[in-house]
Coordinates of C-alpha atoms and ligand atoms in Angstrom, one line a residue:
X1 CA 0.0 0.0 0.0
X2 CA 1.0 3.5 -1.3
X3 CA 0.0 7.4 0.1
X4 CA -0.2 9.8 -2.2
X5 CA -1.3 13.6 -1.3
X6 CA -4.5 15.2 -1.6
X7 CA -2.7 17.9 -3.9
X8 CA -1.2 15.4 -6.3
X9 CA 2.4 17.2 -5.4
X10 CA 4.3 14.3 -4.0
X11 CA 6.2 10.4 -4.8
X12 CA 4.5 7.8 -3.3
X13 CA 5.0 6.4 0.0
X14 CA 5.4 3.3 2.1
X15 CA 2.9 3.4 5.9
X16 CA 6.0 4.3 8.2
X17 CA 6.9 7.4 6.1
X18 CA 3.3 8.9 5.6
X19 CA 3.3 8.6 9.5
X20 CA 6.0 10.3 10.0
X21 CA 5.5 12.9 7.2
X22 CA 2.1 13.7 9.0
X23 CA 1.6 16.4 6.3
X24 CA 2.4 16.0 3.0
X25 CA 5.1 18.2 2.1
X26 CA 3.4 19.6 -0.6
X27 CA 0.8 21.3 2.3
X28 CA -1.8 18.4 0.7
X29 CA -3.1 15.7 3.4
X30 CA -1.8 12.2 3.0
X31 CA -3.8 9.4 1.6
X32 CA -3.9 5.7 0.4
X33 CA -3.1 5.2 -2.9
X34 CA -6.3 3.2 -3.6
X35 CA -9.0 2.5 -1.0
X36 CA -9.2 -1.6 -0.5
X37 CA -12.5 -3.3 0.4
X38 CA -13.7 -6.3 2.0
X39 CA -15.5 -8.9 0.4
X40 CA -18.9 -10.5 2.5
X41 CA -16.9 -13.4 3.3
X42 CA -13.6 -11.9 4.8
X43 CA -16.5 -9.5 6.9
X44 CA -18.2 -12.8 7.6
X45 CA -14.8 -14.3 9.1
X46 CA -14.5 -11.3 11.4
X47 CA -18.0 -11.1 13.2
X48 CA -16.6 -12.4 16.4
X49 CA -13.6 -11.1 16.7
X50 CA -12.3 -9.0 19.5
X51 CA -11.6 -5.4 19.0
X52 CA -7.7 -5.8 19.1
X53 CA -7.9 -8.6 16.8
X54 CA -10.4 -7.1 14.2
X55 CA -7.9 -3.6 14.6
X56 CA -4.9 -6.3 13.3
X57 CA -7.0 -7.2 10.4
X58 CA -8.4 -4.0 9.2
X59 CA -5.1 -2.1 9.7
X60 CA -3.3 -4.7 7.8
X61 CA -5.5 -3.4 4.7
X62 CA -3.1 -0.5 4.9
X63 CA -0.1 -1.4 6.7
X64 CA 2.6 -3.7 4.2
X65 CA 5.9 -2.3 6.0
X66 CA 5.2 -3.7 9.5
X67 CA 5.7 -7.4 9.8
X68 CA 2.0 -8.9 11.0
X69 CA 3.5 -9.9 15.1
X70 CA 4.8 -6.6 15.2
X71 CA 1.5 -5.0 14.1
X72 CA 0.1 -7.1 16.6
X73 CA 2.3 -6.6 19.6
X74 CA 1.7 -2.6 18.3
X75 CA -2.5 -2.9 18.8
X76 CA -2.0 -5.2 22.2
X77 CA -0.2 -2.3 24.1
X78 CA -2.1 0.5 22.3
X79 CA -5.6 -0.9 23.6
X80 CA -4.4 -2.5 27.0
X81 CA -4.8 1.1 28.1
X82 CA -8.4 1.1 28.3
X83 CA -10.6 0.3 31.0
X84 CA -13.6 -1.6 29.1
X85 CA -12.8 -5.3 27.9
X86 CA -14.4 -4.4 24.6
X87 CA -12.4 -1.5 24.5
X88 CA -15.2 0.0 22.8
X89 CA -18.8 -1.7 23.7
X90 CA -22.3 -0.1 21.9
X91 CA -25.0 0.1 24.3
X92 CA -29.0 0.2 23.1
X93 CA -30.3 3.5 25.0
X94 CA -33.9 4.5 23.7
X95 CA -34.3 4.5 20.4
X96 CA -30.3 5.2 19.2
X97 CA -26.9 2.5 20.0
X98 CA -24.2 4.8 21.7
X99 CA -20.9 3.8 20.5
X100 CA -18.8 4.7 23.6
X101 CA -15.5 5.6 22.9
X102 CA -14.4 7.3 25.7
X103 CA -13.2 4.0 27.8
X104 CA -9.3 5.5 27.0
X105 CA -6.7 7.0 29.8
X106 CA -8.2 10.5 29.4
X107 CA -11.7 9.8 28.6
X108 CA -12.5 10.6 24.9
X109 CA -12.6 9.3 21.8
X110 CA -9.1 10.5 20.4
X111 CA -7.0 8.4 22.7
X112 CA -8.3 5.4 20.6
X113 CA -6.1 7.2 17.6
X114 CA -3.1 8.4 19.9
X115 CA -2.6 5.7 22.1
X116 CA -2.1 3.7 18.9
X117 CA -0.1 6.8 16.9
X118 CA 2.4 7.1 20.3
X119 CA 3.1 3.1 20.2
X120 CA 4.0 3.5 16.5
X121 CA 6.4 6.4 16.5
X122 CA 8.1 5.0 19.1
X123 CA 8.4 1.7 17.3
X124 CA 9.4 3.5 14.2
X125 CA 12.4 5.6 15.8
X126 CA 13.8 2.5 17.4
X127 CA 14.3 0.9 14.3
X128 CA 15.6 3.9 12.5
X129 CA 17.1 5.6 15.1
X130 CA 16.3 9.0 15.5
X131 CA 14.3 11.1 18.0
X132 CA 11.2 13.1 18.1
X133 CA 10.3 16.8 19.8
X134 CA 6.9 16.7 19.3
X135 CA 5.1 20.2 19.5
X136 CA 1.4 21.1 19.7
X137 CA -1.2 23.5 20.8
X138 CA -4.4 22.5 22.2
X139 CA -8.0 23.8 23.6
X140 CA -8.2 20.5 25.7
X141 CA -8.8 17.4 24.2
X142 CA -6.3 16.8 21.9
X143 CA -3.2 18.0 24.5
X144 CA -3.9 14.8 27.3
X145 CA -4.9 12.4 24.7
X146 CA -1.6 13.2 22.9
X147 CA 0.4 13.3 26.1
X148 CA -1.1 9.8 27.6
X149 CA -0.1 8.9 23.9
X150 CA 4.0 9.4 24.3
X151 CA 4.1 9.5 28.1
X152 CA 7.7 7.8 28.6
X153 CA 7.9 7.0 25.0
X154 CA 11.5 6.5 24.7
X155 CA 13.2 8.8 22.3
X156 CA 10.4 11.5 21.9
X157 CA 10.1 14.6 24.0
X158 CA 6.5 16.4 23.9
X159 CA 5.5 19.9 24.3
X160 CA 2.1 21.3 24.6
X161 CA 0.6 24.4 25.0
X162 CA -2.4 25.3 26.2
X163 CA -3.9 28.5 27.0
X164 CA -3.2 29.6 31.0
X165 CA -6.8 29.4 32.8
X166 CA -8.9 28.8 29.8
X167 CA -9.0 25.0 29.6
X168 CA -11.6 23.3 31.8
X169 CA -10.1 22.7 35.1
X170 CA -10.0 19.1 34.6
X171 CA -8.6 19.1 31.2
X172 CA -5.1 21.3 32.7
X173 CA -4.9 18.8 35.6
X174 CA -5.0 16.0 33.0
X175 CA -1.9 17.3 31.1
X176 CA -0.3 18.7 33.9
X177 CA -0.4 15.9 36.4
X178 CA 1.6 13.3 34.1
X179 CA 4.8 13.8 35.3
X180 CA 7.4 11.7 33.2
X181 CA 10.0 13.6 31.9
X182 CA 10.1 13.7 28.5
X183 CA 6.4 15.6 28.9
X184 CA 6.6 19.5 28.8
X185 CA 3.3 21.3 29.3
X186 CA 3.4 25.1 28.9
X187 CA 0.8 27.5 29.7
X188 CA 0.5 30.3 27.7
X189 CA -0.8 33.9 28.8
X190 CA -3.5 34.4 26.1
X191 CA -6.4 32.2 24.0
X192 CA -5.9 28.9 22.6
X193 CA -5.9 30.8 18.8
X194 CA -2.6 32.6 20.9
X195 CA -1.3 29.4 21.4
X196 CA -2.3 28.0 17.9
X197 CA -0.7 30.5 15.9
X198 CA 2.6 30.8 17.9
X199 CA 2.7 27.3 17.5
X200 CA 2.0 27.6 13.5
X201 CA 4.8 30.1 13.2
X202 CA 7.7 28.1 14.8
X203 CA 6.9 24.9 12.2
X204 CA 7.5 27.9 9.3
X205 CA 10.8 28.3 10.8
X206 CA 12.2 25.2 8.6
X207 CA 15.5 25.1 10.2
X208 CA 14.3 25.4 13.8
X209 CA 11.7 22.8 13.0
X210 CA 14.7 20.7 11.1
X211 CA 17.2 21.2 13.5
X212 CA 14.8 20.1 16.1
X213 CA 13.2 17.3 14.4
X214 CA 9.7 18.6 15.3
X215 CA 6.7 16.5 15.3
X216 CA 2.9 17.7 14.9
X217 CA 0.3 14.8 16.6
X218 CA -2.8 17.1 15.2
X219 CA -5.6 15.2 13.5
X220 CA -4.2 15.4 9.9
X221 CA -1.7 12.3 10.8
X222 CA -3.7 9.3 8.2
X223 CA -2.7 6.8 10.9
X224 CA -5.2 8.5 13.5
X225 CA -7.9 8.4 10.6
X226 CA -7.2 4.8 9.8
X227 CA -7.0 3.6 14.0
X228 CA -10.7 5.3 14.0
X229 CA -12.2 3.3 11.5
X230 CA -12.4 -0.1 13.4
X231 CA -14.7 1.2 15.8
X232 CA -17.2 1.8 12.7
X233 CA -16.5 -1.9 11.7
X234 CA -16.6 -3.3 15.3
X235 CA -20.0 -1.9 15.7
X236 CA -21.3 -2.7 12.7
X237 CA -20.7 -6.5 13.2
X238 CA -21.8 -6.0 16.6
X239 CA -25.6 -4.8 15.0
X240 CA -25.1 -7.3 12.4
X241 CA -24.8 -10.0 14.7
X242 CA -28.5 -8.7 15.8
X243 CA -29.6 -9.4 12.6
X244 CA -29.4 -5.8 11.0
X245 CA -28.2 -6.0 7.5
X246 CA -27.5 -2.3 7.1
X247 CA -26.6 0.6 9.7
X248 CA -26.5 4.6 10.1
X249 CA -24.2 6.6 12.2
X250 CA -24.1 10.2 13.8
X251 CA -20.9 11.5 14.2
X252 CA -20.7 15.2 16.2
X253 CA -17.7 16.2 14.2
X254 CA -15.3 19.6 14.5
X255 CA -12.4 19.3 12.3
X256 CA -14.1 16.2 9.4
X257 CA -11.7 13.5 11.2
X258 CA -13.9 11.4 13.0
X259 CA -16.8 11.3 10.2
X260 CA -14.1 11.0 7.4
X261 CA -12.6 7.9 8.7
X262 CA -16.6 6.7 8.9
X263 CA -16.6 7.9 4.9
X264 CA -13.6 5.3 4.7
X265 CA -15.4 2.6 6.8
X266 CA -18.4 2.6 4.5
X267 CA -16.1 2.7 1.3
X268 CA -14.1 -0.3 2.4
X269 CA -17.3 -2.6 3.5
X270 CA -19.8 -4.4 1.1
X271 CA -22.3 -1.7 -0.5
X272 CA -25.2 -0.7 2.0
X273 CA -23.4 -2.0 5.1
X274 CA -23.0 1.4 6.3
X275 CA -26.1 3.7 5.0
X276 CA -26.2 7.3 6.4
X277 CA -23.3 9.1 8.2
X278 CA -25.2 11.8 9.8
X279 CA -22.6 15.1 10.5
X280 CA -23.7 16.9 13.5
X281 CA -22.1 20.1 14.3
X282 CA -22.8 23.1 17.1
X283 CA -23.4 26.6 16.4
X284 CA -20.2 26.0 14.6
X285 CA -22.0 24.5 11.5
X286 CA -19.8 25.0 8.2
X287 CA -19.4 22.0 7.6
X288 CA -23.7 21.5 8.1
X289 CA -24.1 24.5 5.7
X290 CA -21.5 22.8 2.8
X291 CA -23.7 19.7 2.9
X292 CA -27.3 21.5 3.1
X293 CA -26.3 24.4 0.9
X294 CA -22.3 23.7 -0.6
X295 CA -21.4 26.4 0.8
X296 CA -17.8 26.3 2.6
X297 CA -17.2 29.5 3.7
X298 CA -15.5 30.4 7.3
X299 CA -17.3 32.3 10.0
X300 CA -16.5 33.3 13.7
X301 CA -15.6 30.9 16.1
X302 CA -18.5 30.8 18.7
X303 CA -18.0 29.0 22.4
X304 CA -20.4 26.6 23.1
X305 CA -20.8 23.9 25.3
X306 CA -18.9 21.1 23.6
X307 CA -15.8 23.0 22.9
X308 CA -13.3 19.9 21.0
X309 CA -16.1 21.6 18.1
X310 CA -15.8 25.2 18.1
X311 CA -14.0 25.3 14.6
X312 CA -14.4 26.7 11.7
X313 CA -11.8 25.3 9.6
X314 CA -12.0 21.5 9.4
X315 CA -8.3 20.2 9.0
X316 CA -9.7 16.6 7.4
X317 CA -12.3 18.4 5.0
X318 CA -9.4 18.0 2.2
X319 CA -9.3 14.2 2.8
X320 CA -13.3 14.7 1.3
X321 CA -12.8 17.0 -1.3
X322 CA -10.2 14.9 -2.6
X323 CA -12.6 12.0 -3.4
X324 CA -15.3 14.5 -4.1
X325 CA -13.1 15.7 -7.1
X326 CA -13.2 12.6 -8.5
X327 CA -9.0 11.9 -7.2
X328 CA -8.0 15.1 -8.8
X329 CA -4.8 16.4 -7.1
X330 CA -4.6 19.7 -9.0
X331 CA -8.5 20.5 -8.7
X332 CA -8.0 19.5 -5.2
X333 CA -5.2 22.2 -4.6
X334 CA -6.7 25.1 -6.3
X335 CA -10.1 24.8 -4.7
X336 CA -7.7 24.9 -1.3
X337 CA -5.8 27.8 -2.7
X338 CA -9.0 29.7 -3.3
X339 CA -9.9 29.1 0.3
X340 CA -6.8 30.0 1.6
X341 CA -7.4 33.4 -0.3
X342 CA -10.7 34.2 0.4
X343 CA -12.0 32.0 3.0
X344 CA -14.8 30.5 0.9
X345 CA -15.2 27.8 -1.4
X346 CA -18.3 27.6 -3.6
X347 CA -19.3 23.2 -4.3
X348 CA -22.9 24.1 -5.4
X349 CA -22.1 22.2 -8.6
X350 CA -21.5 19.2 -6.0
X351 CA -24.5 19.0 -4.1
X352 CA -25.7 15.9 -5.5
X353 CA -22.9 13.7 -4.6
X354 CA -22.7 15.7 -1.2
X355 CA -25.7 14.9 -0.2
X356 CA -25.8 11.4 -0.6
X357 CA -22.9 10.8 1.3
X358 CA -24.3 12.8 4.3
X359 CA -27.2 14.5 5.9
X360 CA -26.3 17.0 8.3
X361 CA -27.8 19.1 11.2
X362 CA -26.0 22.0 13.4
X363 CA -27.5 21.4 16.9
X364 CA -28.3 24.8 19.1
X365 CA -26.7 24.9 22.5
X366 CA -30.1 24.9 24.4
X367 CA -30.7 21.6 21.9
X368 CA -27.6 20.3 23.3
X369 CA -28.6 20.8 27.3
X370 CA -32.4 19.6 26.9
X371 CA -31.1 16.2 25.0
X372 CA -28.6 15.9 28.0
X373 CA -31.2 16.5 30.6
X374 CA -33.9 14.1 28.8
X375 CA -31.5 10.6 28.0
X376 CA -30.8 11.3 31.7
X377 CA -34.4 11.2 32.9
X378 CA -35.6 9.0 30.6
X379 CA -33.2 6.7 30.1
X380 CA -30.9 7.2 33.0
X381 CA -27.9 7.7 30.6
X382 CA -25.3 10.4 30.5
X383 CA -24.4 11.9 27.7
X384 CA -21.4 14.1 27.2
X385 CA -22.6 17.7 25.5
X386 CA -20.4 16.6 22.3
X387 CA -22.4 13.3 22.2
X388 CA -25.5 15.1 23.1
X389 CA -24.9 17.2 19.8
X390 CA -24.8 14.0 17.5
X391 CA -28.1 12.0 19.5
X392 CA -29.8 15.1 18.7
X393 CA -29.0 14.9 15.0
X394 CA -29.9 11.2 15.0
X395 CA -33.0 12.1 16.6
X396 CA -34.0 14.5 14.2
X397 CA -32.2 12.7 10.9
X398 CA -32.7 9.0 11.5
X399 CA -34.8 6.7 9.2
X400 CA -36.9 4.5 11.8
X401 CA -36.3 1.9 9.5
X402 CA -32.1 1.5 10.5
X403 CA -30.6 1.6 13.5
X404 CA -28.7 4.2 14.3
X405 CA -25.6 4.2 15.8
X406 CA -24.5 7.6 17.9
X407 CA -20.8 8.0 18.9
X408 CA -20.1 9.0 22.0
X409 CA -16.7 11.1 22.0
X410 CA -16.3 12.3 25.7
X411 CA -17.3 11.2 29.4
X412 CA -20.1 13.2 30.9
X413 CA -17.8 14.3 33.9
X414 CA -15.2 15.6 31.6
X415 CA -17.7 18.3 31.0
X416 CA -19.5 18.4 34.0
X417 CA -20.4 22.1 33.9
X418 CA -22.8 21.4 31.0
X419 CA -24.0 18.2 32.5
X420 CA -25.0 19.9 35.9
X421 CA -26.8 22.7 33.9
X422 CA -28.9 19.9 32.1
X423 CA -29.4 17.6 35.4
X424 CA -29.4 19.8 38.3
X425 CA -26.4 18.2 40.0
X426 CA -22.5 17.4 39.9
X427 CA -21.6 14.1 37.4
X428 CA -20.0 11.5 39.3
X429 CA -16.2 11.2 38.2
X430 CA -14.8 8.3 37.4
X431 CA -11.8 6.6 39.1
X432 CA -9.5 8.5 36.5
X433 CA -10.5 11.9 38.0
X434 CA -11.6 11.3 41.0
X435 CA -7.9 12.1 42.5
X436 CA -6.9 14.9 40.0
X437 CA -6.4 17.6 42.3
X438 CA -4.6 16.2 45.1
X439 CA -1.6 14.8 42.7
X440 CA 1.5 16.9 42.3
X441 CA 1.3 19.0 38.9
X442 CA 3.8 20.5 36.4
X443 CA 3.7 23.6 34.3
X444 CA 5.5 26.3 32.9
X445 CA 3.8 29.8 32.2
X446 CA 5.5 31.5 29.4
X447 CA 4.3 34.7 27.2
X448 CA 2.6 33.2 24.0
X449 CA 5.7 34.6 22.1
X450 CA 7.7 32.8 19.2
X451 CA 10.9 33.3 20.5
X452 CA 10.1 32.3 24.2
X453 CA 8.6 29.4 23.3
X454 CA 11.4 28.6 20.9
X455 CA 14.1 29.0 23.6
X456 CA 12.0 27.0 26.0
X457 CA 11.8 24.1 23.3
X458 CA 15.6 24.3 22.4
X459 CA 16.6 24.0 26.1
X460 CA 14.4 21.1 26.8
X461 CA 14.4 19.2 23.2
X462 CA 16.5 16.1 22.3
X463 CA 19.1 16.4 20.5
X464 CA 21.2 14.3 17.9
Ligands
LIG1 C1 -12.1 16.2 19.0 C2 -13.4 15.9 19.5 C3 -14.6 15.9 18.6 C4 -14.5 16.3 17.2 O1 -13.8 15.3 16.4 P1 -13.3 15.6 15.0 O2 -12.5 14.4 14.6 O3 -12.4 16.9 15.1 O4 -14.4 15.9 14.1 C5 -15.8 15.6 19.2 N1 -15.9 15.3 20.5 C6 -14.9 15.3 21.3 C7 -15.1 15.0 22.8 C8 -13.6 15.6 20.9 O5 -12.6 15.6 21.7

């Protein structure tokens, strides 16, 4: 299996180097050559399997420069991290399956892809040689998931801003409570869009980031994509098994990287496995207004509620357009260049296709609260306000005739404020929180400057 780039602008490569690149370096998104698919009788072989072992097989689709025990030993330590024996179990709740995938070290859905992304860089630089100074910018999520990811990785150093007093007090504690030493958290004075751009800046410098072998563990890395599509698969067999032939899912979706790797799910099964992928957004609802209208044009950030989706510019949305342009690199890059010029991009002529490969639905913020406040009373379920966002949409969007499966990114009492508005009380927190603020913490404040930050990182990075 070869990656090419969504721009057309690169050689092929081998799995190791596409992770590694992260992006292409012709500013295009890396992506498999050609997509594979499974015949009926290879899914038929697969229904029982456990999730580590189905995550082997589907990865292997993709993976040709990993010997299969290696791959193996890879997935085993990635998912021994999680608390739930199924690693990722659906639960029936009312009339909607929640996929839960928040059963990781820091309680949502993206430690499934960084647990796995951490256990492959590290494999990768032992057999290279080589080190890593990973450096990223986060709002919340992202940060601990990445962190839990390459906590006492050995040759990789990671650095992570977030900004000082803006990140849910749980969220800090989780990133600044892990206390191994090749983990550098850095709180910034100043907004997370601060911290974003200062971190944007530095990987400009090319012979900083060179010099410094900087790594970026954002949500453009293909290997993140690819780790999320088992779960589609695993809970597709798991419905199958229940005698349903044919299966929708709602994905609340920020930056187009979870619902893109459930775009790749449904290519790779048998036709009509996988029916609707239902994108939910927040107020934040570009991406609702390209699939309703084709309009893909950036607004204002607003803060909600479920904050991992207050964006406006969806980092995977290239991986779409790519296949949307029928595989054509150069179309691909001047409908990004246009964007990047004027911060619109006009797919009317698209709508068609669009629209059969998603419905969509931006979900209000009092939306958000009232579906929180009745799954709890009527079901005695809690959802998390970014899974909240998607039920909603399922609710709305769903054909009675299919299930419909809703993922379920976060834990509740990572977001309790929003939970206690809906409820009237406190979520319990799990065993992974319980003790947060009683451990020791570690943190730098620094001034969200380029040079600062750079200094910090060149006293602290490994070094050839
Ligand atoms: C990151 C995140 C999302 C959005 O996922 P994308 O892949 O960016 O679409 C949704 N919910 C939670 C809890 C997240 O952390």
């Amino acid at each position: 299996m070869q990656y090419i780039s969504t721009r057309g602008g690169i050689e092929p490569l081998k799995f190791q180097d596409a992770v590694m690149m992260g992006l292409a370096r012709d500013g295009g998104l890396l992506l498999p050559q050609t997509l594979p698919t499974i015949s009926p009788e290879k899914l038929e072989s697969w229904r029982n399997l456990p999730y580590q072992y189905l995550a082997r097989e589907v990865l292997s689709l993709f993976i040709d420069d990993i010997p299969a025990l290696d791959l193996e030993a890879l997935v085993e330590k990635a998912y021994s991290s999680f608390s739930h024996p199924q690693v990722t179990p659906v639960t029936k709740q009312g009339d909607v399956y929640i996929l839960e995938l928040f059963h990781g070290p820091t309680l949502a859905f993206k430690d499934v892809a960084l647990q796995l992304l951490g256990n492959i860089f590290e494999y990768v630089l032992e057999r290279r040689g080589g080190y890593m100074n990973i450096l990223g910018a986060t709002s919340g999520d992202t940060g601990s998931a990445a962190i839990a990811g390459v906590r006492g990785k050995k040759n990789i150093n990671i650095f992570i801003l977030h900004p000082h007093g803006r990140t849910s007090p749980i969220q800090a504690l989780q990133m600044t409570t892990v206390l191994d030493s090749n983990v550098f958290n850095i709180a910034v004075r100043g907004t997370f869009d601060d911290a974003q751009s200062t971190v944007k800046s530095i990987f400009n410098d090319l012979e900083f980031r060179d010099s410094y072998q900087l790594g970026a563990v954002n949500s453009i890395n293909w290997a993140r994509v690819l780790a999320q599509v088992v779960y589609y698969i695993y809970a597709y067999l798991k419905l199958r098994k229940q005698g349903h032939a044919s299966v929708d899912f709602s994905v609340p979706t920020g930056n187009f990287g979870d619902i893109f790797a459930g775009y790749v799910a449904r290519q790779l099964l048998p036709k009509g496995c996988i029916n609707t992928l239902i994108l939910a957004t927040n107020a934040n609802d570009i991406l609702t207004r390209f699939v309703n209208q084709g309009d893909y044009s950036r607004g204002q950030v607003q803060v909600t509620s479920s904050p991992s989706m207050d964006i406006q510019i969806a980092s995977n949305f290239e991986r779409y357009l790519y296949y949307l342009r029928g595989e054509n690199g150069a179309a691909v890059k001047a409908d990004m260049d246009g964007f990047a010029a004027t911060g619109k991009l006009d797919l009317t002529g698209l709508r068609e296709q669009v629209s059969s490969d998603f419905r969509s639905l931006s979900v209000s913020e009092e939306e958000t609260i009232a579906t929180i406040g009745s799954f709890h009373k009527d079901y005695g379920y809690l959802l998390d306000p970014h899974t909240a966002v998607g039920v909603k949409a399922a609710l709305e969007l769903r054909d009675a005739s299919r299930p419909v499966v809703c993922l379920a990114t976060a834990h509740p009492a990572k977001f309790g404020a929003a939970v206690t508005q809906a409820i009237g009380q406190e979520p319990p927190l799990p065993p992974a929180l319980a003790d947060l603020e009683s451990r020791e913490s570690r943190c730098t404040v620094l001034d969200a400057d380029e040079k600062v930050i750079k200094d910090f990182v060149a006293q602290n990075a490994l070094r050839a």
